[in-house]
XYZ file of C-alpha atoms in Angstrom:
67
model
C 88.515 108.787 -127.692
C 90.664 105.903 -128.453
C 89.977 102.148 -128.321
C 92.849 99.686 -127.995
C 91.698 96.745 -130.245
C 93.307 93.374 -129.474
C 92.568 90.048 -128.117
C 92.682 88.493 -124.541
C 95.922 86.329 -125.430
C 99.301 88.193 -125.003
C 101.421 87.482 -127.703
C 104.747 89.319 -128.563
C 105.225 90.431 -132.386
C 107.667 87.795 -132.580
C 105.188 85.242 -131.451
C 102.499 86.453 -134.068
C 105.017 86.336 -136.919
C 106.437 83.035 -136.113
C 102.623 81.761 -135.924
C 101.841 83.603 -139.413
C 105.218 81.869 -140.477
C 104.172 78.521 -139.767
C 100.687 79.006 -141.359
C 101.957 80.358 -144.659
C 105.338 78.039 -144.622
C 107.487 81.231 -144.655
C 109.546 81.899 -141.935
C 109.974 85.443 -140.572
C 113.147 87.431 -140.624
C 113.533 89.600 -137.584
C 115.786 92.754 -137.350
C 116.461 93.868 -133.902
C 117.034 97.615 -133.338
C 118.888 98.957 -130.326
C 116.745 101.283 -127.774
C 113.131 100.010 -129.117
C 110.723 99.027 -126.521
C 109.938 95.357 -126.867
C 107.326 94.705 -124.249
C 103.738 96.592 -125.105
C 100.183 95.284 -123.911
C 97.269 96.901 -125.344
C 94.885 97.625 -122.211
C 91.369 96.446 -123.721
C 89.322 97.292 -120.633
C 87.421 100.012 -122.852
C 87.083 97.952 -125.759
C 85.323 95.170 -123.716
C 82.944 97.505 -122.319
C 81.948 99.527 -125.370
C 82.094 96.630 -127.754
C 82.647 92.862 -126.499
C 85.262 90.561 -125.163
C 86.986 88.755 -128.098
C 85.868 85.229 -128.337
C 88.306 84.157 -131.094
C 91.495 82.806 -130.404
C 94.492 84.097 -132.368
C 95.501 81.104 -134.059
C 91.715 80.401 -135.403
C 91.661 84.436 -136.537
C 94.891 83.807 -138.534
C 93.817 80.577 -140.106
C 90.480 82.372 -141.031
C 92.043 85.301 -142.333
C 94.742 83.244 -144.540
C 92.287 80.976 -145.815
């Protein structure tokens, strides 16, 4: 049994890295690889049914984590 864990907001990995970069004053460096999938979205239906719907926004969670 697997449960995808994610928030209700949709962000690309690039957007998440940019947010972390802003919060840490460290700009991310990206390297693009040919042929890799760039658009993945987690289905959190099962997580919401078994656990709960996430209530914290990503930016707030990142700020809390980086304290």
